[in-house]
Amino acid sequence: MQKFIVGRETRLAPKMMVVAQPTWGVDVGAAQLIHQALIALRASGTALLVISEELDELFTICDRIAVLAQGRLSQTFATTELTIDRVGVLMSGVAEEPMHV
């Protein structure tokens, strides 16, 4: 069902799309098709807000990541600036050291 919905919505070429847990409960093949569709939308200029518990999924689809922990939203980071360990620190709600620029 999710694959069908993503397919239907992506054909509409929206300017913005919010997806929550886009591949939850689907098989690996369907997950790949959903990821490809979302990446194609992103490449075409669609703004995507992806909400997911799957870190690998976020690193695959997203250009930037922010973490919601203890009711607070972190700053956004380019995915190239993050590691899974750093996301774990953000998820814990523990204050992170200032970024070195």
mmCIF file of N, CA, C and O in Angstrom:
data_model
loop_
_atom_site.group_PDB
_atom_site.id
_atom_site.type_symbol
_atom_site.label_atom_id
_atom_site.label_comp_id
_atom_site.label_asym_id
_atom_site.label_seq_id
_atom_site.Cartn_x
_atom_site.Cartn_y
_atom_site.Cartn_z
ATOM 1 N N MET A 1 0.821 -1.196 0.000
ATOM 2 C CA MET A 1 0.000 0.000 0.000
ATOM 3 C C MET A 1 0.866 1.262 0.000
ATOM 4 O O MET A 1 0.580 2.200 -0.704
ATOM 5 N N GLN A 2 1.955 1.244 0.826
ATOM 6 C CA GLN A 2 2.817 2.421 0.889
ATOM 7 C C GLN A 2 3.448 2.709 -0.466
ATOM 8 O O GLN A 2 3.553 3.869 -0.872
ATOM 9 N N LYS A 3 3.892 1.665 -1.155
ATOM 10 C CA LYS A 3 4.513 1.841 -2.466
ATOM 11 C C LYS A 3 3.519 2.494 -3.423
ATOM 12 O O LYS A 3 3.874 3.410 -4.170
ATOM 13 N N PHE A 4 2.283 2.068 -3.380
ATOM 14 C CA PHE A 4 1.246 2.644 -4.230
ATOM 15 C C PHE A 4 1.031 4.120 -3.904
ATOM 16 O O PHE A 4 0.956 4.963 -4.790
ATOM 17 N N ILE A 5 0.939 4.435 -2.617
ATOM 18 C CA ILE A 5 0.688 5.822 -2.203
ATOM 19 C C ILE A 5 1.854 6.729 -2.600
ATOM 20 O O ILE A 5 1.644 7.824 -3.139
ATOM 21 N N VAL A 6 3.082 6.274 -2.358
ATOM 22 C CA VAL A 6 4.248 7.076 -2.744
ATOM 23 C C VAL A 6 4.258 7.281 -4.253
ATOM 24 O O VAL A 6 4.488 8.389 -4.739
ATOM 25 N N GLY A 7 3.986 6.236 -5.001
ATOM 26 C CA GLY A 7 3.927 6.350 -6.462
ATOM 27 C C GLY A 7 2.874 7.341 -6.916
ATOM 28 O O GLY A 7 3.127 8.187 -7.782
ATOM 29 N N ARG A 8 1.710 7.249 -6.336
ATOM 30 C CA ARG A 8 0.623 8.170 -6.696
ATOM 31 C C ARG A 8 0.990 9.612 -6.380
ATOM 32 O O ARG A 8 0.801 10.509 -7.184
ATOM 33 N N GLU A 9 1.545 9.842 -5.197
ATOM 34 C CA GLU A 9 1.867 11.201 -4.777
ATOM 35 C C GLU A 9 3.045 11.782 -5.556
ATOM 36 O O GLU A 9 3.064 12.974 -5.846
ATOM 37 N N THR A 10 4.024 10.969 -5.883
ATOM 38 C CA THR A 10 5.180 11.484 -6.622
ATOM 39 C C THR A 10 4.800 11.871 -8.048
ATOM 40 O O THR A 10 5.384 12.799 -8.605
ATOM 41 N N ARG A 11 3.825 11.194 -8.636
ATOM 42 C CA ARG A 11 3.377 11.557 -9.990
ATOM 43 C C ARG A 11 2.750 12.938 -10.027
ATOM 44 O O ARG A 11 2.699 13.575 -11.071
ATOM 45 N N LEU A 12 2.266 13.416 -8.885
ATOM 46 C CA LEU A 12 1.661 14.752 -8.823
ATOM 47 C C LEU A 12 2.711 15.867 -8.837
ATOM 48 O O LEU A 12 2.362 17.034 -8.935
ATOM 49 N N ALA A 13 3.997 15.501 -8.738
ATOM 50 C CA ALA A 13 5.117 16.451 -8.731
ATOM 51 C C ALA A 13 4.879 17.592 -7.736
ATOM 52 O O ALA A 13 4.861 18.756 -8.111
ATOM 53 N N PRO A 14 4.729 17.274 -6.456
ATOM 54 C CA PRO A 14 4.464 18.322 -5.472
ATOM 55 C C PRO A 14 5.689 19.208 -5.264
ATOM 56 O O PRO A 14 6.819 18.809 -5.548
ATOM 57 N N LYS A 15 5.454 20.412 -4.753
ATOM 58 C CA LYS A 15 6.557 21.313 -4.419
ATOM 59 C C LYS A 15 7.145 20.942 -3.062
ATOM 60 O O LYS A 15 8.303 21.213 -2.789
ATOM 61 N N MET A 16 6.318 20.331 -2.218
ATOM 62 C CA MET A 16 6.756 19.889 -0.906
ATOM 63 C C MET A 16 6.039 18.592 -0.562
ATOM 64 O O MET A 16 4.875 18.407 -0.918
ATOM 65 N N MET A 17 6.739 17.722 0.157
ATOM 66 C CA MET A 17 6.135 16.458 0.573
ATOM 67 C C MET A 17 6.658 16.100 1.962
ATOM 68 O O MET A 17 7.848 16.219 2.233
ATOM 69 N N VAL A 18 5.757 15.674 2.822
ATOM 70 C CA VAL A 18 6.111 15.197 4.153
ATOM 71 C C VAL A 18 5.833 13.703 4.176
ATOM 72 O O VAL A 18 4.727 13.275 3.851
ATOM 73 N N VAL A 19 6.862 12.926 4.529
ATOM 74 C CA VAL A 19 6.686 11.478 4.621
ATOM 75 C C VAL A 19 7.148 11.022 6.000
ATOM 76 O O VAL A 19 8.162 11.466 6.501
ATOM 77 N N ALA A 20 6.361 10.154 6.612
ATOM 78 C CA ALA A 20 6.694 9.613 7.927
ATOM 79 C C ALA A 20 6.817 8.106 7.794
ATOM 80 O O ALA A 20 5.899 7.442 7.309
ATOM 81 N N GLN A 21 7.952 7.581 8.224
ATOM 82 C CA GLN A 21 8.231 6.144 8.163
ATOM 83 C C GLN A 21 7.885 5.589 6.771
ATOM 84 O O GLN A 21 7.078 4.657 6.650
ATOM 85 N N PRO A 22 8.472 6.133 5.705
ATOM 86 C CA PRO A 22 8.026 5.771 4.356
ATOM 87 C C PRO A 22 8.211 4.307 3.980
ATOM 88 O O PRO A 22 7.511 3.815 3.098
ATOM 89 N N THR A 23 9.112 3.595 4.648
ATOM 90 C CA THR A 23 9.321 2.191 4.270
ATOM 91 C C THR A 23 9.023 1.225 5.405
ATOM 92 O O THR A 23 9.394 0.054 5.336
ATOM 93 N N TRP A 24 8.335 1.687 6.421
ATOM 94 C CA TRP A 24 8.014 0.822 7.551
ATOM 95 C C TRP A 24 7.128 -0.334 7.086
ATOM 96 O O TRP A 24 6.084 -0.135 6.462
ATOM 97 N N GLY A 25 7.564 -1.541 7.363
ATOM 98 C CA GLY A 25 6.753 -2.717 7.081
ATOM 99 C C GLY A 25 6.760 -3.204 5.647
ATOM 100 O O GLY A 25 5.998 -4.103 5.311
ATOM 101 N N VAL A 26 7.600 -2.633 4.779
ATOM 102 C CA VAL A 26 7.639 -3.104 3.397
ATOM 103 C C VAL A 26 8.883 -3.959 3.184
ATOM 104 O O VAL A 26 9.848 -3.876 3.940
ATOM 105 N N ASP A 27 8.869 -4.755 2.123
ATOM 106 C CA ASP A 27 10.030 -5.603 1.835
ATOM 107 C C ASP A 27 11.170 -4.761 1.258
ATOM 108 O O ASP A 27 10.990 -3.600 0.916
ATOM 109 N N VAL A 28 12.332 -5.357 1.145
ATOM 110 C CA VAL A 28 13.534 -4.654 0.712
ATOM 111 C C VAL A 28 13.369 -4.052 -0.685
ATOM 112 O O VAL A 28 13.762 -2.912 -0.937
ATOM 113 N N GLY A 29 12.757 -4.801 -1.584
ATOM 114 C CA GLY A 29 12.547 -4.306 -2.948
ATOM 115 C C GLY A 29 11.652 -3.082 -2.983
ATOM 116 O O GLY A 29 11.939 -2.100 -3.674
ATOM 117 N N ALA A 30 10.573 -3.124 -2.236
ATOM 118 C CA ALA A 30 9.653 -1.980 -2.175
ATOM 119 C C ALA A 30 10.337 -0.784 -1.524
ATOM 120 O O ALA A 30 10.149 0.353 -1.954
ATOM 121 N N ALA A 31 11.148 -1.041 -0.500
ATOM 122 C CA ALA A 31 11.870 0.044 0.172
ATOM 123 C C ALA A 31 12.805 0.734 -0.803
ATOM 124 O O ALA A 31 12.892 1.976 -0.831
ATOM 125 N N GLN A 32 13.503 -0.028 -1.627
ATOM 126 C CA GLN A 32 14.395 0.568 -2.618
ATOM 127 C C GLN A 32 13.620 1.416 -3.615
ATOM 128 O O GLN A 32 14.072 2.513 -3.980
ATOM 129 N N LEU A 33 12.478 0.939 -4.067
ATOM 130 C CA LEU A 33 11.668 1.714 -5.010
ATOM 131 C C LEU A 33 11.171 3.011 -4.373
ATOM 132 O O LEU A 33 11.172 4.068 -5.017
ATOM 133 N N ILE A 34 10.765 2.953 -3.124
ATOM 134 C CA ILE A 34 10.305 4.149 -2.419
ATOM 135 C C ILE A 34 11.463 5.127 -2.252
ATOM 136 O O ILE A 34 11.312 6.323 -2.508
ATOM 137 N N HIS A 35 12.635 4.632 -1.863
ATOM 138 C CA HIS A 35 13.810 5.501 -1.726
ATOM 139 C C HIS A 35 14.134 6.177 -3.054
ATOM 140 O O HIS A 35 14.369 7.389 -3.111
ATOM 141 N N GLN A 36 14.143 5.402 -4.141
ATOM 142 C CA GLN A 36 14.450 5.964 -5.458
ATOM 143 C C GLN A 36 13.448 7.042 -5.847
ATOM 144 O O GLN A 36 13.830 8.078 -6.390
ATOM 145 N N ALA A 37 12.173 6.802 -5.588
ATOM 146 C CA ALA A 37 11.143 7.786 -5.922
ATOM 147 C C ALA A 37 11.340 9.076 -5.128
ATOM 148 O O ALA A 37 11.221 10.186 -5.673
ATOM 149 N N LEU A 38 11.655 8.943 -3.841
ATOM 150 C CA LEU A 38 11.860 10.135 -3.014
ATOM 151 C C LEU A 38 13.127 10.888 -3.414
ATOM 152 O O LEU A 38 13.147 12.117 -3.457
ATOM 153 N N ILE A 39 14.178 10.160 -3.739
ATOM 154 C CA ILE A 39 15.418 10.798 -4.187
ATOM 155 C C ILE A 39 15.204 11.516 -5.519
ATOM 156 O O ILE A 39 15.698 12.628 -5.727
ATOM 157 N N ALA A 40 14.431 10.918 -6.410
ATOM 158 C CA ALA A 40 14.116 11.567 -7.690
ATOM 159 C C ALA A 40 13.315 12.846 -7.458
ATOM 160 O O ALA A 40 13.557 13.872 -8.118
ATOM 161 N N LEU A 41 12.376 12.812 -6.530
ATOM 162 C CA LEU A 41 11.610 14.025 -6.192
ATOM 163 C C LEU A 41 12.542 15.107 -5.666
ATOM 164 O O LEU A 41 12.453 16.267 -6.066
ATOM 165 N N ARG A 42 13.416 14.729 -4.754
ATOM 166 C CA ARG A 42 14.379 15.677 -4.184
ATOM 167 C C ARG A 42 15.224 16.290 -5.294
ATOM 168 O O ARG A 42 15.419 17.491 -5.343
ATOM 169 N N ALA A 43 15.696 15.462 -6.214
ATOM 170 C CA ALA A 43 16.543 15.933 -7.315
ATOM 171 C C ALA A 43 15.796 16.880 -8.249
ATOM 172 O O ALA A 43 16.402 17.764 -8.858
ATOM 173 N N SER A 44 14.474 16.721 -8.319
ATOM 174 C CA SER A 44 13.678 17.580 -9.192
ATOM 175 C C SER A 44 13.304 18.906 -8.533
ATOM 176 O O SER A 44 12.648 19.737 -9.138
ATOM 177 N N GLY A 45 13.717 19.080 -7.264
ATOM 178 C CA GLY A 45 13.459 20.348 -6.584
ATOM 179 C C GLY A 45 12.361 20.309 -5.545
ATOM 180 O O GLY A 45 12.068 21.322 -4.922
ATOM 181 N N THR A 46 11.750 19.161 -5.341
ATOM 182 C CA THR A 46 10.717 19.038 -4.317
ATOM 183 C C THR A 46 11.366 19.100 -2.935
ATOM 184 O O THR A 46 12.382 18.441 -2.694
ATOM 185 N N ALA A 47 10.792 19.882 -2.042
ATOM 186 C CA ALA A 47 11.258 19.922 -0.657
ATOM 187 C C ALA A 47 10.659 18.719 0.065
ATOM 188 O O ALA A 47 9.444 18.529 0.050
ATOM 189 N N LEU A 48 11.506 17.909 0.673
ATOM 190 C CA LEU A 48 11.049 16.717 1.395
ATOM 191 C C LEU A 48 11.321 16.872 2.876
ATOM 192 O O LEU A 48 12.413 17.267 3.269
ATOM 193 N N LEU A 49 10.334 16.549 3.682
ATOM 194 C CA LEU A 49 10.524 16.423 5.124
ATOM 195 C C LEU A 49 10.302 14.948 5.432
ATOM 196 O O LEU A 49 9.189 14.438 5.274
ATOM 197 N N VAL A 50 11.378 14.264 5.809
ATOM 198 C CA VAL A 50 11.321 12.831 6.061
ATOM 199 C C VAL A 50 11.430 12.608 7.566
ATOM 200 O O VAL A 50 12.397 13.042 8.193
ATOM 201 N N ILE A 51 10.452 11.939 8.125
ATOM 202 C CA ILE A 51 10.448 11.597 9.547
ATOM 203 C C ILE A 51 10.600 10.085 9.614
ATOM 204 O O ILE A 51 9.768 9.350 9.080
ATOM 205 N N SER A 52 11.692 9.631 10.236
ATOM 206 C CA SER A 52 11.945 8.199 10.263
ATOM 207 C C SER A 52 12.802 7.835 11.454
ATOM 208 O O SER A 52 13.615 8.631 11.921
ATOM 209 N N GLU A 53 12.609 6.623 11.936
ATOM 210 C CA GLU A 53 13.451 6.065 12.990
ATOM 211 C C GLU A 53 14.617 5.296 12.387
ATOM 212 O O GLU A 53 15.522 4.888 13.102
ATOM 213 N N GLU A 54 14.596 5.083 11.092
ATOM 214 C CA GLU A 54 15.627 4.315 10.392
ATOM 215 C C GLU A 54 16.752 5.246 9.958
ATOM 216 O O GLU A 54 16.623 5.981 8.985
ATOM 217 N N LEU A 55 17.860 5.218 10.692
ATOM 218 C CA LEU A 55 18.962 6.128 10.392
ATOM 219 C C LEU A 55 19.535 5.895 9.000
ATOM 220 O O LEU A 55 19.856 6.857 8.293
ATOM 221 N N ASP A 56 19.669 4.642 8.583
ATOM 222 C CA ASP A 56 20.184 4.368 7.241
ATOM 223 C C ASP A 56 19.293 5.004 6.176
ATOM 224 O O ASP A 56 19.782 5.540 5.178
ATOM 225 N N GLU A 57 17.996 4.946 6.402
ATOM 226 C CA GLU A 57 17.042 5.552 5.478
ATOM 227 C C GLU A 57 17.255 7.063 5.403
ATOM 228 O O GLU A 57 17.277 7.648 4.318
ATOM 229 N N LEU A 58 17.414 7.689 6.547
ATOM 230 C CA LEU A 58 17.629 9.133 6.569
ATOM 231 C C LEU A 58 18.914 9.520 5.847
ATOM 232 O O LEU A 58 18.939 10.483 5.074
ATOM 233 N N PHE A 59 19.983 8.767 6.091
ATOM 234 C CA PHE A 59 21.247 9.067 5.427
ATOM 235 C C PHE A 59 21.166 8.819 3.919
ATOM 236 O O PHE A 59 21.865 9.458 3.150
ATOM 237 N N THR A 60 20.302 7.926 3.487
ATOM 238 C CA THR A 60 20.128 7.642 2.064
ATOM 239 C C THR A 60 19.320 8.727 1.358
ATOM 240 O O THR A 60 19.680 9.171 0.272
ATOM 241 N N ILE A 61 18.246 9.173 1.982
ATOM 242 C CA ILE A 61 17.305 10.084 1.331
ATOM 243 C C ILE A 61 17.648 11.557 1.535
ATOM 244 O O ILE A 61 17.479 12.367 0.637
ATOM 245 N N CYS A 62 18.129 11.894 2.700
ATOM 246 C CA CYS A 62 18.205 13.299 3.110
ATOM 247 C C CYS A 62 19.547 13.957 2.806
ATOM 248 O O CYS A 62 20.587 13.324 2.844
ATOM 249 N N ASP A 63 19.479 15.259 2.552
ATOM 250 C CA ASP A 63 20.674 16.094 2.430
ATOM 251 C C ASP A 63 21.074 16.645 3.787
ATOM 252 O O ASP A 63 22.239 16.896 4.044
ATOM 253 N N ARG A 64 20.067 16.879 4.628
ATOM 254 C CA ARG A 64 20.289 17.463 5.950
ATOM 255 C C ARG A 64 19.468 16.683 6.968
ATOM 256 O O ARG A 64 18.397 16.176 6.649
ATOM 257 N N ILE A 65 19.975 16.642 8.207
ATOM 258 C CA ILE A 65 19.286 15.909 9.277
ATOM 259 C C ILE A 65 19.244 16.779 10.526
ATOM 260 O O ILE A 65 20.224 17.436 10.872
ATOM 261 N N ALA A 66 18.097 16.779 11.188
ATOM 262 C CA ALA A 66 17.930 17.372 12.510
ATOM 263 C C ALA A 66 17.307 16.298 13.389
ATOM 264 O O ALA A 66 16.619 15.399 12.904
ATOM 265 N N VAL A 67 17.551 16.399 14.679
ATOM 266 C CA VAL A 67 17.074 15.376 15.615
ATOM 267 C C VAL A 67 16.148 16.024 16.638
ATOM 268 O O VAL A 67 16.452 17.076 17.189
ATOM 269 N N LEU A 68 15.022 15.381 16.877
ATOM 270 C CA LEU A 68 14.092 15.809 17.909
ATOM 271 C C LEU A 68 14.324 14.917 19.126
ATOM 272 O O LEU A 68 14.181 13.694 19.045
ATOM 273 N N ALA A 69 14.738 15.531 20.243
ATOM 274 C CA ALA A 69 14.992 14.769 21.466
ATOM 275 C C ALA A 69 14.520 15.580 22.659
ATOM 276 O O ALA A 69 14.821 16.772 22.762
ATOM 277 N N GLN A 70 13.784 14.954 23.527
ATOM 278 C CA GLN A 70 13.263 15.583 24.732
ATOM 279 C C GLN A 70 12.528 16.882 24.407
ATOM 280 O O GLN A 70 12.651 17.884 25.105
ATOM 281 N N GLY A 71 11.772 16.865 23.311
ATOM 282 C CA GLY A 71 10.965 18.016 22.924
ATOM 283 C C GLY A 71 11.739 19.164 22.305
ATOM 284 O O GLY A 71 11.180 20.229 22.071
ATOM 285 N N ARG A 72 13.010 18.957 22.022
ATOM 286 C CA ARG A 72 13.843 20.019 21.440
ATOM 287 C C ARG A 72 14.396 19.555 20.100
ATOM 288 O O ARG A 72 14.820 18.419 19.956
ATOM 289 N N LEU A 73 14.404 20.474 19.153
ATOM 290 C CA LEU A 73 14.925 20.190 17.826
ATOM 291 C C LEU A 73 16.363 20.682 17.742
ATOM 292 O O LEU A 73 16.648 21.841 18.064
ATOM 293 N N SER A 74 17.255 19.811 17.317
ATOM 294 C CA SER A 74 18.659 20.194 17.163
ATOM 295 C C SER A 74 18.812 21.100 15.952
ATOM 296 O O SER A 74 17.896 21.235 15.137
ATOM 297 N N GLN A 75 19.979 21.668 15.819
ATOM 298 C CA GLN A 75 20.278 22.380 14.578
ATOM 299 C C GLN A 75 20.314 21.351 13.464
ATOM 300 O O GLN A 75 20.379 20.145 13.722
ATOM 301 N N THR A 76 20.257 21.788 12.231
ATOM 302 C CA THR A 76 20.338 20.856 11.116
ATOM 303 C C THR A 76 21.793 20.694 10.710
ATOM 304 O O THR A 76 22.593 21.614 10.820
ATOM 305 N N PHE A 77 22.110 19.498 10.244
ATOM 306 C CA PHE A 77 23.458 19.161 9.813
ATOM 307 C C PHE A 77 23.382 18.552 8.420
ATOM 308 O O PHE A 77 22.471 17.776 8.137
ATOM 309 N N ALA A 78 24.351 18.859 7.587
ATOM 310 C CA ALA A 78 24.477 18.139 6.318
ATOM 311 C C ALA A 78 24.794 16.682 6.659
ATOM 312 O O ALA A 78 25.520 16.416 7.614
ATOM 313 N N THR A 79 24.244 15.762 5.902
ATOM 314 C CA THR A 79 24.488 14.351 6.197
ATOM 315 C C THR A 79 25.978 14.019 6.102
ATOM 316 O O THR A 79 26.448 13.105 6.779
ATOM 317 N N THR A 80 26.712 14.785 5.302
ATOM 318 C CA THR A 80 28.156 14.550 5.195
ATOM 319 C C THR A 80 28.900 14.957 6.458
ATOM 320 O O THR A 80 30.038 14.547 6.655
ATOM 321 N N GLU A 81 28.267 15.757 7.320
ATOM 322 C CA GLU A 81 28.880 16.201 8.574
ATOM 323 C C GLU A 81 28.577 15.260 9.733
ATOM 324 O O GLU A 81 29.119 15.431 10.820
ATOM 325 N N LEU A 82 27.681 14.302 9.517
ATOM 326 C CA LEU A 82 27.209 13.451 10.606
ATOM 327 C C LEU A 82 27.691 12.019 10.480
ATOM 328 O O LEU A 82 27.964 11.541 9.386
ATOM 329 N N THR A 83 27.753 11.370 11.624
ATOM 330 C CA THR A 83 27.931 9.915 11.682
ATOM 331 C C THR A 83 26.753 9.379 12.490
ATOM 332 O O THR A 83 26.056 10.143 13.180
ATOM 333 N N ILE A 84 26.548 8.095 12.426
ATOM 334 C CA ILE A 84 25.479 7.485 13.215
ATOM 335 C C ILE A 84 25.742 7.709 14.703
ATOM 336 O O ILE A 84 24.817 7.959 15.473
ATOM 337 N N ASP A 85 27.005 7.649 15.117
ATOM 338 C CA ASP A 85 27.333 7.893 16.529
ATOM 339 C C ASP A 85 26.949 9.311 16.949
ATOM 340 O O ASP A 85 26.409 9.507 18.040
ATOM 341 N N ARG A 86 27.216 10.278 16.093
ATOM 342 C CA ARG A 86 26.882 11.670 16.432
ATOM 343 C C ARG A 86 25.367 11.855 16.519
ATOM 344 O O ARG A 86 24.876 12.569 17.384
ATOM 345 N N VAL A 87 24.634 11.199 15.632
ATOM 346 C CA VAL A 87 23.172 11.253 15.709
ATOM 347 C C VAL A 87 22.717 10.646 17.031
ATOM 348 O O VAL A 87 21.808 11.162 17.684
ATOM 349 N N GLY A 88 23.360 9.565 17.468
ATOM 350 C CA GLY A 88 23.034 8.947 18.754
ATOM 351 C C GLY A 88 23.210 9.909 19.904
ATOM 352 O O GLY A 88 22.387 9.953 20.831
ATOM 353 N N VAL A 89 24.276 10.699 19.883
ATOM 354 C CA VAL A 89 24.496 11.708 20.924
ATOM 355 C C VAL A 89 23.369 12.736 20.889
ATOM 356 O O VAL A 89 22.816 13.109 21.928
ATOM 357 N N LEU A 90 23.004 13.184 19.696
ATOM 358 C CA LEU A 90 21.898 14.152 19.573
ATOM 359 C C LEU A 90 20.591 13.546 20.080
ATOM 360 O O LEU A 90 19.802 14.221 20.735
ATOM 361 N N MET A 91 20.364 12.272 19.795
ATOM 362 C CA MET A 91 19.138 11.601 20.233
ATOM 363 C C MET A 91 19.068 11.464 21.746
ATOM 364 O O MET A 91 17.981 11.421 22.317
ATOM 365 N N SER A 92 20.212 11.409 22.385
ATOM 366 C CA SER A 92 20.241 11.266 23.842
ATOM 367 C C SER A 92 19.826 12.553 24.545
ATOM 368 O O SER A 92 19.514 12.540 25.730
ATOM 369 N N GLY A 93 19.853 13.659 23.816
ATOM 370 C CA GLY A 93 19.505 14.940 24.422
ATOM 371 C C GLY A 93 20.664 15.573 25.160
ATOM 372 O O GLY A 93 20.544 16.659 25.717
ATOM 373 N N VAL A 94 21.804 14.912 25.166
ATOM 374 C CA VAL A 94 22.996 15.456 25.816
ATOM 375 C C VAL A 94 23.546 16.571 24.940
ATOM 376 O O VAL A 94 23.644 16.433 23.726
ATOM 377 N N ALA A 95 23.876 17.686 25.572
ATOM 378 C CA ALA A 95 24.425 18.807 24.809
ATOM 379 C C ALA A 95 25.711 18.370 24.113
ATOM 380 O O ALA A 95 26.552 17.714 24.699
ATOM 381 N N GLU A 96 25.796 18.739 22.870
ATOM 382 C CA GLU A 96 26.973 18.390 22.092
ATOM 383 C C GLU A 96 27.982 19.532 22.154
ATOM 384 O O GLU A 96 27.628 20.682 22.310
ATOM 385 N N GLU A 97 29.271 19.188 22.004
ATOM 386 C CA GLU A 97 30.293 20.207 21.958
ATOM 387 C C GLU A 97 30.047 21.134 20.778
ATOM 388 O O GLU A 97 29.496 20.717 19.771
ATOM 389 N N PRO A 98 30.446 22.414 20.908
ATOM 390 C CA PRO A 98 30.270 23.318 19.762
ATOM 391 C C PRO A 98 31.003 22.789 18.528
ATOM 392 O O PRO A 98 32.055 22.163 18.650
ATOM 393 N N MET A 99 30.429 23.043 17.375
ATOM 394 C CA MET A 99 31.049 22.615 16.138
ATOM 395 C C MET A 99 32.295 23.451 15.875
ATOM 396 O O MET A 99 32.313 24.641 16.103
ATOM 397 N N HIS A 100 33.342 22.811 15.387
ATOM 398 C CA HIS A 100 34.557 23.515 15.020
ATOM 399 C C HIS A 100 34.435 23.915 13.561
ATOM 400 O O HIS A 100 34.249 23.068 12.703
ATOM 401 N N VAL A 101 34.515 25.206 13.287
ATOM 402 C CA VAL A 101 34.351 25.690 11.924
ATOM 403 C C VAL A 101 35.662 26.140 11.368
ATOM 404 O O VAL A 101 36.529 26.615 11.982
#
